[in-house]
Coordinates of C-alpha atoms in Angstrom, one line a residue:
X1 CA 8.2 18.1 16.2
X2 CA 5.5 15.4 16.6
X3 CA 3.3 15.4 13.6
X4 CA -0.7 14.6 14.9
X5 CA -1.6 12.9 11.6
X6 CA 1.5 10.4 11.7
X7 CA 0.8 9.6 15.4
X8 CA -3.2 9.1 14.6
X9 CA -2.7 7.1 11.7
X10 CA 0.4 4.9 13.2
X11 CA -1.8 3.9 16.0
X12 CA -4.7 3.1 13.5
X13 CA -2.4 1.1 11.3
X14 CA -0.7 -1.1 14.2
X15 CA -4.3 -2.0 15.1
X16 CA -5.3 -2.5 11.7
X17 CA -2.4 -4.9 11.1
X18 CA -3.2 -7.1 14.2
X19 CA -7.1 -7.7 12.8
X20 CA -5.1 -8.5 9.2
X21 CA -3.4 -11.2 11.1
X22 CA -6.3 -12.5 12.6
X23 CA -8.1 -12.4 9.4
X24 CA -5.1 -14.5 8.1
X25 CA -5.7 -17.3 10.5
X26 CA -9.3 -17.0 9.9
X27 CA -8.6 -17.5 6.0
X28 CA -5.8 -20.4 6.9
X29 CA -8.4 -22.4 9.0
X30 CA -11.1 -22.4 6.5
X31 CA -9.0 -23.3 3.5
X32 CA -8.0 -26.5 5.3
X33 CA -11.6 -27.3 5.6
X34 CA -12.0 -27.3 1.8
X35 CA -15.6 -27.8 0.7
X36 CA -18.7 -28.7 3.0
X37 CA -22.3 -28.5 3.2
X38 CA -21.9 -24.7 4.4
X39 CA -18.7 -24.2 3.1
X40 CA -19.4 -22.1 0.2
X41 CA -21.1 -19.8 2.6
X42 CA -18.9 -19.6 5.3
X43 CA -16.3 -18.5 2.4
X44 CA -18.2 -15.5 1.1
X45 CA -18.5 -14.3 4.5
X46 CA -15.2 -14.4 5.1
X47 CA -14.2 -12.8 1.8
X48 CA -16.8 -10.0 2.6
X49 CA -14.9 -9.4 5.9
X50 CA -11.6 -9.4 4.3
X51 CA -12.6 -6.6 1.7
X52 CA -14.5 -4.6 4.3
X53 CA -11.2 -4.9 6.4
X54 CA -9.3 -3.4 3.3
X55 CA -12.0 -0.6 2.3
X56 CA -11.6 0.4 6.0
X57 CA -7.9 1.1 5.3
X58 CA -8.2 3.5 2.5
X59 CA -10.9 5.0 3.9
X60 CA -8.9 6.4 6.9
X61 CA -5.9 6.7 4.5
X62 CA -7.7 9.1 2.6
X63 CA -9.1 10.7 5.2
X64 CA -5.3 11.4 6.9
X65 CA -3.9 12.4 3.5
X66 CA -6.3 15.3 3.2
X67 CA -4.5 16.7 6.1
X68 CA -1.1 15.8 5.3
X69 CA -0.5 14.1 2.3
X70 CA 3.4 14.3 2.0
X71 CA 3.7 11.5 5.3
X72 CA 2.3 8.7 3.1
X73 CA 4.8 9.1 0.5
X74 CA 7.5 8.2 3.3
X75 CA 5.5 6.6 5.9
X76 CA 7.2 5.8 9.1
X77 CA 4.7 3.4 10.3
X78 CA 6.3 1.0 7.8
X79 CA 9.6 -0.9 7.8
X80 CA 12.4 0.1 5.6
X81 CA 11.8 -3.2 3.7
X82 CA 8.1 -2.3 3.5
X83 CA 9.0 1.1 2.0
X84 CA 11.2 -0.2 -0.8
X85 CA 8.5 -2.2 -2.3
X86 CA 5.7 0.9 -2.2
X87 CA 4.5 2.0 -5.5
X88 CA 3.0 5.4 -5.2
X89 CA 2.0 4.9 -1.4
X90 CA 1.2 1.2 -1.8
X91 CA 1.7 -2.3 -3.3
X92 CA 2.1 -2.3 -7.0
X93 CA -1.0 -3.7 -8.4
X94 CA 0.6 -5.9 -11.3
X95 CA 2.3 -8.1 -8.5
X96 CA -1.0 -9.6 -7.8
X97 CA -0.8 -11.2 -11.2
X98 CA 2.8 -12.7 -10.6
X99 CA 1.1 -14.4 -7.2
X100 CA -1.9 -15.6 -9.4
X101 CA 0.8 -17.1 -11.5
X102 CA 2.3 -18.9 -8.6
X103 CA -0.8 -20.4 -7.4
X104 CA -2.0 -21.8 -10.1
X105 CA 0.8 -23.9 -10.2
X106 CA -0.7 -25.5 -7.3
X107 CA -3.1 -28.4 -7.3
X108 CA -5.4 -26.8 -4.9
X109 CA -6.1 -23.2 -6.9
X110 CA -6.4 -24.9 -10.1
X111 CA -8.0 -22.0 -12.8
X112 CA -9.8 -22.9 -15.4
X113 CA -8.9 -21.9 -19.2
X114 CA -11.9 -19.6 -19.3
X115 CA -10.4 -17.7 -15.7
X116 CA -6.8 -17.4 -17.1
X117 CA -8.2 -16.0 -20.1
X118 CA -9.9 -13.3 -18.3
X119 CA -7.4 -12.8 -15.6
X120 CA -5.0 -11.8 -18.5
X121 CA -7.3 -9.4 -19.8
X122 CA -7.6 -8.2 -16.3
X123 CA -3.8 -7.5 -16.2
X124 CA -3.6 -5.7 -19.3
X125 CA -6.2 -3.4 -18.4
X126 CA -4.9 -2.7 -14.9
X127 CA -1.2 -2.4 -16.7
X128 CA -2.6 0.4 -18.8
X129 CA -4.1 1.9 -15.2
X130 CA -0.4 2.1 -13.7
X131 CA 0.9 3.7 -16.8
X132 CA -1.8 6.3 -16.2
X133 CA -0.9 6.9 -12.8
X134 CA 3.1 6.9 -13.3
X135 CA 2.3 9.2 -16.3
X136 CA 0.7 11.5 -13.5
X137 CA 3.1 11.4 -11.1
X138 CA 6.1 12.2 -13.7
X139 CA 3.9 15.1 -15.1
X140 CA 3.5 16.5 -11.4
X141 CA 7.4 15.6 -10.7
X142 CA 8.0 17.9 -14.0
X143 CA 5.9 20.5 -12.7
X144 CA 8.1 21.4 -10.0
X145 CA 10.9 22.4 -12.1
X146 CA 8.7 24.7 -14.4
X147 CA 9.2 28.2 -15.0
X148 CA 6.7 29.4 -12.4
X149 CA 8.2 27.3 -9.2
X150 CA 11.9 28.2 -10.5
X151 CA 10.7 31.7 -10.3
X152 CA 9.2 31.8 -7.3
X153 CA 12.1 29.8 -5.5
X154 CA 14.3 32.6 -6.7
X155 CA 12.0 35.5 -5.0
X156 CA 12.1 33.4 -2.0
X157 CA 16.0 33.4 -2.3
X158 CA 16.1 37.1 -2.7
X159 CA 13.4 37.6 0.1
X160 CA 15.7 35.5 2.5
X161 CA 18.8 37.5 1.3
X162 CA 17.6 40.7 2.1
X163 CA 17.3 42.1 -1.7
X164 CA 13.4 42.2 -2.0
X165 CA 12.7 45.4 -1.2
X166 CA 9.8 46.8 1.1
X167 CA 6.8 44.9 1.7
X168 CA 6.9 42.3 -1.1
X169 CA 8.1 39.4 1.6
X170 CA 4.1 38.6 2.4
X171 CA 3.3 38.4 -1.4
X172 CA 5.9 36.2 -2.3
X173 CA 5.2 33.9 0.5
X174 CA 1.3 34.1 -0.5
X175 CA 2.3 33.1 -4.1
X176 CA 4.7 30.1 -2.5
X177 CA 1.8 29.1 -0.4
X178 CA -0.5 28.8 -3.3
X179 CA 1.9 26.9 -5.4
X180 CA 2.8 24.1 -2.7
X181 CA -1.0 23.7 -2.3
X182 CA -1.4 23.1 -5.9
X183 CA 1.3 20.7 -5.5
X184 CA 0.1 18.8 -2.5
X185 CA -3.5 18.6 -3.9
X186 CA -1.8 16.9 -7.4
X187 CA -0.2 14.3 -5.2
X188 CA -3.4 13.7 -3.2
X189 CA -5.0 13.2 -6.4
X190 CA -2.4 10.8 -7.7
X191 CA -2.7 8.9 -4.6
X192 CA -6.0 8.2 -4.4
X193 CA -5.6 6.9 -8.2
X194 CA -2.9 4.5 -7.3
X195 CA -5.3 3.4 -4.4
X196 CA -8.3 3.1 -6.7
X197 CA -6.3 1.1 -9.0
X198 CA -5.2 -1.1 -6.1
X199 CA -8.8 -1.6 -5.3
X200 CA -9.8 -2.3 -8.9
X201 CA -7.3 -4.9 -9.0
X202 CA -8.7 -6.8 -5.8
X203 CA -12.6 -6.7 -7.0
X204 CA -11.6 -7.6 -10.6
X205 CA -9.6 -10.7 -9.2
X206 CA -12.3 -11.7 -6.7
X207 CA -15.0 -11.3 -9.2
X208 CA -13.2 -14.1 -11.6
X209 CA -12.6 -16.8 -8.8
X210 CA -14.5 -19.1 -6.8
X211 CA -15.2 -18.6 -2.9
X212 CA -12.7 -21.4 -2.6
X213 CA -10.3 -19.8 -4.8
X214 CA -10.5 -16.2 -3.0
X215 CA -9.9 -17.6 0.2
X216 CA -6.5 -19.3 -1.2
X217 CA -5.6 -15.9 -3.2
X218 CA -6.6 -13.4 0.1
X219 CA -4.4 -15.8 2.6
X220 CA -1.4 -15.9 -0.2
X221 CA -1.6 -11.9 -0.2
X222 CA -2.0 -11.1 3.1
X223 CA 0.9 -13.5 4.1
X224 CA 3.0 -11.8 1.8
X225 CA 2.1 -8.6 2.9
X226 CA 2.5 -9.8 6.6
X227 CA 6.0 -11.4 5.9
X228 CA 7.8 -8.5 4.8
X229 CA 6.8 -6.7 8.1
X230 CA 7.8 -9.6 10.2
X231 CA 11.3 -10.3 8.5
X232 CA 12.3 -6.8 9.3
X233 CA 11.2 -7.4 12.9
X234 CA 13.4 -10.6 13.3
X235 CA 16.2 -8.9 11.8
X236 CA 15.6 -6.1 14.1
X237 CA 15.5 -8.7 16.9
X238 CA 18.5 -10.5 15.8
X239 CA 20.4 -7.1 15.7
X240 CA 19.4 -6.3 19.4
X241 CA 20.6 -9.8 20.4
X242 CA 23.9 -9.5 18.8
X243 CA 24.2 -5.7 20.2
X244 CA 23.4 -7.2 24.0
X245 CA 26.2 -10.2 23.5
X246 CA 28.7 -7.4 22.3
X247 CA 28.2 -5.5 25.4
X248 CA 28.5 -8.6 27.8
X249 CA 31.4 -9.8 25.7
X250 CA 33.1 -6.5 26.6
X251 CA 31.8 -6.5 30.2
X252 CA 33.9 -10.2 30.7
X253 CA 36.8 -9.0 28.9

């Protein structure tokens, strides 16, 4: 059975990624120009465009998750490789700091000592935020095995086996429904918390960088995200070509 939330968000995500590819092209073009008279203003406008595009993703995501949060914990619009790197429905914030370290080894990025110190302070703060999200996720998982949930599962099992007595099925179903609503509400809260950490990380980093560094950073971050998706597509295409070759070979034989 088709899920309308999945269909609608998948369509949105496809268009959003296409726009992200266009933005990456613009970032790369601006990064080649380096500094000029109007360069800084041009860069600031572009950075603002990127952040607006990212915020749009989370606005739409949160709206869709309110209807069905579970689809975001196993998103079908992502490739298996992209799913393998997920941290609570998205990218892990601390990976940004590994990217920053790599960028800072290049001559074009060139952070000052003051910037490096401030980035390190931000990294520690974000790590603490990540731990809070992970602790809450663990607490949510443990809650599924508490006495109340186990008892509800037993009651459901008895009802299915016809041993619940007369007229109790509706009460049991209602209790299970209420319990599951609490679980889903908890997952939605955790998802939003993890997204907020992601947004805080991006804002924190961008606030500490020069306009030119922001362009380099965003280009590298977006390129890394898109490469995961593109690599999976190339692998699928290679697999399809191999399958076609095998079919032709069998026909020749």
